[in-house]
Coordinates of C-alpha atoms and ligand atoms in Angstrom, one line a residue:
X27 CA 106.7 117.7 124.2
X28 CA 107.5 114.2 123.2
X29 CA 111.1 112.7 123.2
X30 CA 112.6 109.4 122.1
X31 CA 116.0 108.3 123.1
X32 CA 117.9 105.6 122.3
X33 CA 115.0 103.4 121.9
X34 CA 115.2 99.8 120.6
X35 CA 112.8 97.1 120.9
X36 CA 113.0 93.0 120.2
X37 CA 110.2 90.8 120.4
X38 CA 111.0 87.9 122.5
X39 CA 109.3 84.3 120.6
X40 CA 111.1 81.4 123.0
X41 CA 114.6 81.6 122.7
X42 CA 114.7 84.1 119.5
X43 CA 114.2 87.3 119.6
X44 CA 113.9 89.7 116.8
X45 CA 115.6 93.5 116.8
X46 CA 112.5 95.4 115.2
X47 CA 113.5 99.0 116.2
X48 CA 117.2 100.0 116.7
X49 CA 118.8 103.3 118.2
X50 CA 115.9 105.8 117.6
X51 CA 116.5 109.3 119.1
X52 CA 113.8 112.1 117.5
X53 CA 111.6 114.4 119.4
X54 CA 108.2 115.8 118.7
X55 CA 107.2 119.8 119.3
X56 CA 104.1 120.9 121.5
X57 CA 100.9 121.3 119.0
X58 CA 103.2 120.1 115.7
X59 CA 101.3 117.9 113.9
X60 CA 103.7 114.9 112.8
X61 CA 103.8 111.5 110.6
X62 CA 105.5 108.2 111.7
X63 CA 106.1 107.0 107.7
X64 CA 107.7 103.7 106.1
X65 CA 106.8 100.3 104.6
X66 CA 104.7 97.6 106.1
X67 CA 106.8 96.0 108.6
X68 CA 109.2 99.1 108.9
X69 CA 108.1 99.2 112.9
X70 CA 105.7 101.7 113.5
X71 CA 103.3 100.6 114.9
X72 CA 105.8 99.2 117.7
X73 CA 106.9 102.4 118.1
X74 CA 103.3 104.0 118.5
X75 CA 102.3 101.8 120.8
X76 CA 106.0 102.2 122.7
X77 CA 105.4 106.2 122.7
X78 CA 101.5 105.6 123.6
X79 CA 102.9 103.3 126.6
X80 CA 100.9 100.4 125.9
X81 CA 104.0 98.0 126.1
X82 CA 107.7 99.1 127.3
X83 CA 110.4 98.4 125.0
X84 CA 113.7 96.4 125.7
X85 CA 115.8 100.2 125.9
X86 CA 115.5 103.5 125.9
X87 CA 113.4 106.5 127.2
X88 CA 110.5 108.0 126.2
X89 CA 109.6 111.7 127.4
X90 CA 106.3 113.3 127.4
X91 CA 105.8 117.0 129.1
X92 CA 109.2 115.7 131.1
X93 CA 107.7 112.2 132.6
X94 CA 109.5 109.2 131.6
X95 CA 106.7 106.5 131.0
X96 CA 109.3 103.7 130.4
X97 CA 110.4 104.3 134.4
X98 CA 106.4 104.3 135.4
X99 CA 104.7 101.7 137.4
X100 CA 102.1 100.3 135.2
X101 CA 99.5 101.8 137.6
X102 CA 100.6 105.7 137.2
X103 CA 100.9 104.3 133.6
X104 CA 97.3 103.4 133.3
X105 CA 96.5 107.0 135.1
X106 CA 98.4 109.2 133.0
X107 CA 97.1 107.5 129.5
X108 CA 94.2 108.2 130.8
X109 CA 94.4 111.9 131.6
X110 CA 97.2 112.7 128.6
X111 CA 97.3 110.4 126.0
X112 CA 94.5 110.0 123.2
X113 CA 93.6 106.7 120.3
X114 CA 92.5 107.0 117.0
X115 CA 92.6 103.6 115.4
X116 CA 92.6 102.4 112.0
X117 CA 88.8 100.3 112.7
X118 CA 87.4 103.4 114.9
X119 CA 86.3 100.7 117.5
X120 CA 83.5 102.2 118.9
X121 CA 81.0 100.2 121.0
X122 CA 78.6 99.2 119.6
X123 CA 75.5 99.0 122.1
X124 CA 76.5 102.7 122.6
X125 CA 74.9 105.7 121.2
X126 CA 77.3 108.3 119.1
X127 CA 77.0 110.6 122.2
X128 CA 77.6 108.0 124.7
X129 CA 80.8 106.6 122.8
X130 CA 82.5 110.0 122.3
X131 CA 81.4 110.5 126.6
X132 CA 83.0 107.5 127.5
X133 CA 86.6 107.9 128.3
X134 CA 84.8 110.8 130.9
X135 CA 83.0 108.0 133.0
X136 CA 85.9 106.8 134.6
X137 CA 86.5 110.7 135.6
X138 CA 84.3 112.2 137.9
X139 CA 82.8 114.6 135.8
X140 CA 78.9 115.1 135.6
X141 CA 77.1 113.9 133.5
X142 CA 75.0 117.0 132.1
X143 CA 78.9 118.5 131.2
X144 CA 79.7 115.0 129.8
X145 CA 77.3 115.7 127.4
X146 CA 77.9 118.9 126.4
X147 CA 81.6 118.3 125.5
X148 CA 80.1 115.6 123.9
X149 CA 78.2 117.7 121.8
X150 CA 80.2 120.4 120.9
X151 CA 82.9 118.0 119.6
X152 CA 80.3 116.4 117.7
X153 CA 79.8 119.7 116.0
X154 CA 83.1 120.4 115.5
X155 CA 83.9 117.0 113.7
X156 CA 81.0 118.1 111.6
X157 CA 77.9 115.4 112.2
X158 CA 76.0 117.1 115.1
X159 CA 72.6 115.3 113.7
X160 CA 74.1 111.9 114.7
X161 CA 74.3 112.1 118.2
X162 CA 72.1 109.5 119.0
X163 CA 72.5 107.1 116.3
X164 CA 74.4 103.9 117.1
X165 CA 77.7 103.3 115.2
X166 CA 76.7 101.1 113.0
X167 CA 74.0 103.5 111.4
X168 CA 76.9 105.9 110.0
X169 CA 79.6 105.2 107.1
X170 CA 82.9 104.4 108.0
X171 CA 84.3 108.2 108.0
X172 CA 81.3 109.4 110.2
X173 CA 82.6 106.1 112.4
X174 CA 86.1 107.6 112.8
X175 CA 84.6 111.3 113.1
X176 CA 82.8 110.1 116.1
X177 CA 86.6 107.9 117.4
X178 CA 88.2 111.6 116.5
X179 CA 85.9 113.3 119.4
X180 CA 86.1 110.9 122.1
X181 CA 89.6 110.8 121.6
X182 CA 89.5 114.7 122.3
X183 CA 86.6 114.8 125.0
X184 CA 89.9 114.4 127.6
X185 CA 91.6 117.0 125.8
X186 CA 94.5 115.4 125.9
X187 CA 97.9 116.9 125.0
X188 CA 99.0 114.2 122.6
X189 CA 96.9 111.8 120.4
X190 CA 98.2 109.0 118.6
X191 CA 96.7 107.6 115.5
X192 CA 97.2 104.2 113.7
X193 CA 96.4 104.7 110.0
X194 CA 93.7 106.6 111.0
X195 CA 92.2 106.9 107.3
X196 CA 93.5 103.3 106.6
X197 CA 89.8 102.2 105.9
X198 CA 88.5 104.8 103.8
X199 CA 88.4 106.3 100.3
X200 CA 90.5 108.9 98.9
X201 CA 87.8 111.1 99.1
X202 CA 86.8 111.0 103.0
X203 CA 90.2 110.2 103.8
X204 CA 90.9 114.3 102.7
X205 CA 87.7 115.3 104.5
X206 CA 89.6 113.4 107.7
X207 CA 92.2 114.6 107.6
X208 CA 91.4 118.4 106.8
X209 CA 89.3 117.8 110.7
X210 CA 92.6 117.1 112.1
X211 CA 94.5 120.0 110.5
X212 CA 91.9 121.9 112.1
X213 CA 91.6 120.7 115.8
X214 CA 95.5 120.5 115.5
X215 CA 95.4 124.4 114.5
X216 CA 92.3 125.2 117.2
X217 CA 93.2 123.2 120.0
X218 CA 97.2 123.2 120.0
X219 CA 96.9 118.8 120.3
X220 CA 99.9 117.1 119.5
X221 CA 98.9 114.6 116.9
X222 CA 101.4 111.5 115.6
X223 CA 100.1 110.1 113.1
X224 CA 101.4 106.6 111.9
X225 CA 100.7 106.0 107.9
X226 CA 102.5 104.1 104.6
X227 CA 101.2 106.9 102.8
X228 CA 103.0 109.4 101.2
X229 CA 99.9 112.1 100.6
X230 CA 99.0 111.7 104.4
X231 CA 102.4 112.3 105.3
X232 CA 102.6 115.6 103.2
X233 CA 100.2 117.1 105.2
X234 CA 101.7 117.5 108.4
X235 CA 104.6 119.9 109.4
X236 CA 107.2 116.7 110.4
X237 CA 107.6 113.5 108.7
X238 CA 109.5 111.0 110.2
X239 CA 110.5 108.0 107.7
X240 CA 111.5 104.6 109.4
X241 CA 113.5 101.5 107.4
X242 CA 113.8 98.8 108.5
X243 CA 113.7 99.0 111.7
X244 CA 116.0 102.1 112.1
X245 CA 114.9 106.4 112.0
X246 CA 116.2 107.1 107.9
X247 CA 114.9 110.9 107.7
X248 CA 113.5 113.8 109.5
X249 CA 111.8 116.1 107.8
X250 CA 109.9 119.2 108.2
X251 CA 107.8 119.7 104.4
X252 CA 106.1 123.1 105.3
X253 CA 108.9 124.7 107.0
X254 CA 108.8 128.6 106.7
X255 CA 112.4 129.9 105.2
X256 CA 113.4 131.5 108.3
X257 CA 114.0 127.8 110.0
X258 CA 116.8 125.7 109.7
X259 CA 117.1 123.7 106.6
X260 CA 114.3 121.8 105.6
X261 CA 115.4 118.5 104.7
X262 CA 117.7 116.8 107.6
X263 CA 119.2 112.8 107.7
X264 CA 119.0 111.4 110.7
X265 CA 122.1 111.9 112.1
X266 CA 121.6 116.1 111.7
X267 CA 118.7 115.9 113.5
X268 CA 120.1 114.0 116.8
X269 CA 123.1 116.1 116.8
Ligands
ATP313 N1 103.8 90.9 118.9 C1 104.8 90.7 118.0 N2 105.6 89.6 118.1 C2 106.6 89.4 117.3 N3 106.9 90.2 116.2 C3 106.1 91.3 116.1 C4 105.0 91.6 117.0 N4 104.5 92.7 116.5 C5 105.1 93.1 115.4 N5 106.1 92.2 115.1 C6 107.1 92.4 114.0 O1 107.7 93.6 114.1 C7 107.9 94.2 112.8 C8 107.3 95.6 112.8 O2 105.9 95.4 112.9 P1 104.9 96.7 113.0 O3 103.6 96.2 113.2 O4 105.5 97.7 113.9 O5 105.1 97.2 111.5 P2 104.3 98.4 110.7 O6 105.3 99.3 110.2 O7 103.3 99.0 111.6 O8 103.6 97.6 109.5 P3 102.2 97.8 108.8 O9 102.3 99.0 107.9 O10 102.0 96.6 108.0 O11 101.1 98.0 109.9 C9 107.3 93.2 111.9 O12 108.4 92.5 111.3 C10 106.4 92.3 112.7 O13 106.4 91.0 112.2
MG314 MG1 101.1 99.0 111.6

């Protein structure tokens, strides 16, 4: 579904540049539901936002269903983030002069898709993120996991085959932070979405089926926690993996 290879990446500041991600080879399964893990500053949100193709890094490839989006012109870029690729982010960032319904229709608008159907996907993944009743509130009349229940749907109202998400339950209490992520166990298990998931957190990374721990800069462990016993060995170093 998704593959990295060779990727490295140095942010450029005048004449210095700084190596934050080095050699990174890993790949991702269709519908697996996987965790970018490792200390602040450990690059992952570079890598996130490489994979997501919002910036291209200095080398490597990046593969997703087969297309190459380091090779793309930024036009067929824009296109295909649009049609395949879906954002959750940390602060939800939902308009707000928009109405629940309208922020979870939006990335629709720039398809040419009806409105009466808008709505109606609209809806029904407002259901299934569990707050049906707020569909016409405006964000800033629901808590801050309603907030990123409503960023959860409109990142699915494309249906797109891979979502990304920046510390998606970075803002919120233990508590609602479970409740979020038990909704993305579930659409992962309903709807076959790849979801990567970038977090510092050990407990959010336990919860999906392939943790991915970055140091430094550099991949130090791939590791499947809820492999069944009929899989390879369970606990891989890097240099396993890429073999
Ligand atoms: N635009 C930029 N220009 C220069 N350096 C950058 C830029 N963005 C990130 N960096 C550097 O790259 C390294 C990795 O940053 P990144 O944001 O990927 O880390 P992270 O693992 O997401 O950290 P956190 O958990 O704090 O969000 C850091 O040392 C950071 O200072
Ligand atoms: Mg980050």
């Amino acid at each position: 579904m998704l593959r990295v290879e060779g990727l490295s990446h140095a942010f450029k500041n005048g004449t210095e540049s700084t190596l934050v991600l080095q050699e990174i080879n890993f790949h991702v399964r269709k519908g697996e539901m996987f965790a970018l893990l490792g200390s602040s500053g450990s690059g992952k949100s570079t890598l996130l936002n490489l994979m997501a193709g919002l910036m291209k890094p200095t080398e490597g490839h990046i593969y997703i269903a087969d297309h190459d989006i380091v090779k793309m012109s930024e036009n067929k870029l824009a296109e295909f983030r649009r049609t395949h690729i879906g954002f959750i982010f940390q602060a939800y960032e939902l308009l707000p002069n928009l109405t629940v319904r309208e922020n979870i229709e939006l990335p629709l608008v720039f398809q040419s898709i009806k409105p009466s159907l808008r709505k109606q996907k609209a809806l029904k993944l407002l259901e299934q993120v569990g707050i049906p009743e707020k569909a016409e509130l405006f964000p800033s009349q629901l808590s801050g996991g309603q907030q990123q229940r409503v960023s959860i749907a409109r990142s699915l109202i494309t249906e797109p085959s891979v979502i990304f998400a920046d510390e998606p339950t970075g803002n919120l209490d233990t508590k609602t932070e479970e409740e979020i992520l038990e909704i993305l166990k579930r659409l992962n298990q309903t709807m076959n979405t790849t979801f990567i998931i970038v977090t510092h957190e050990h407990e959010v990374a336990q919860q999906t089926q392939h943790i991915l721990t970055l140091r430094d800069g550099k991949l130090e462990s791939s590791f499947r926690p809820n492999r069944e016993k009929s899989d390879a060995p369970a606990e891989t170093h890097a240099e396993e993996v890429l073999a």
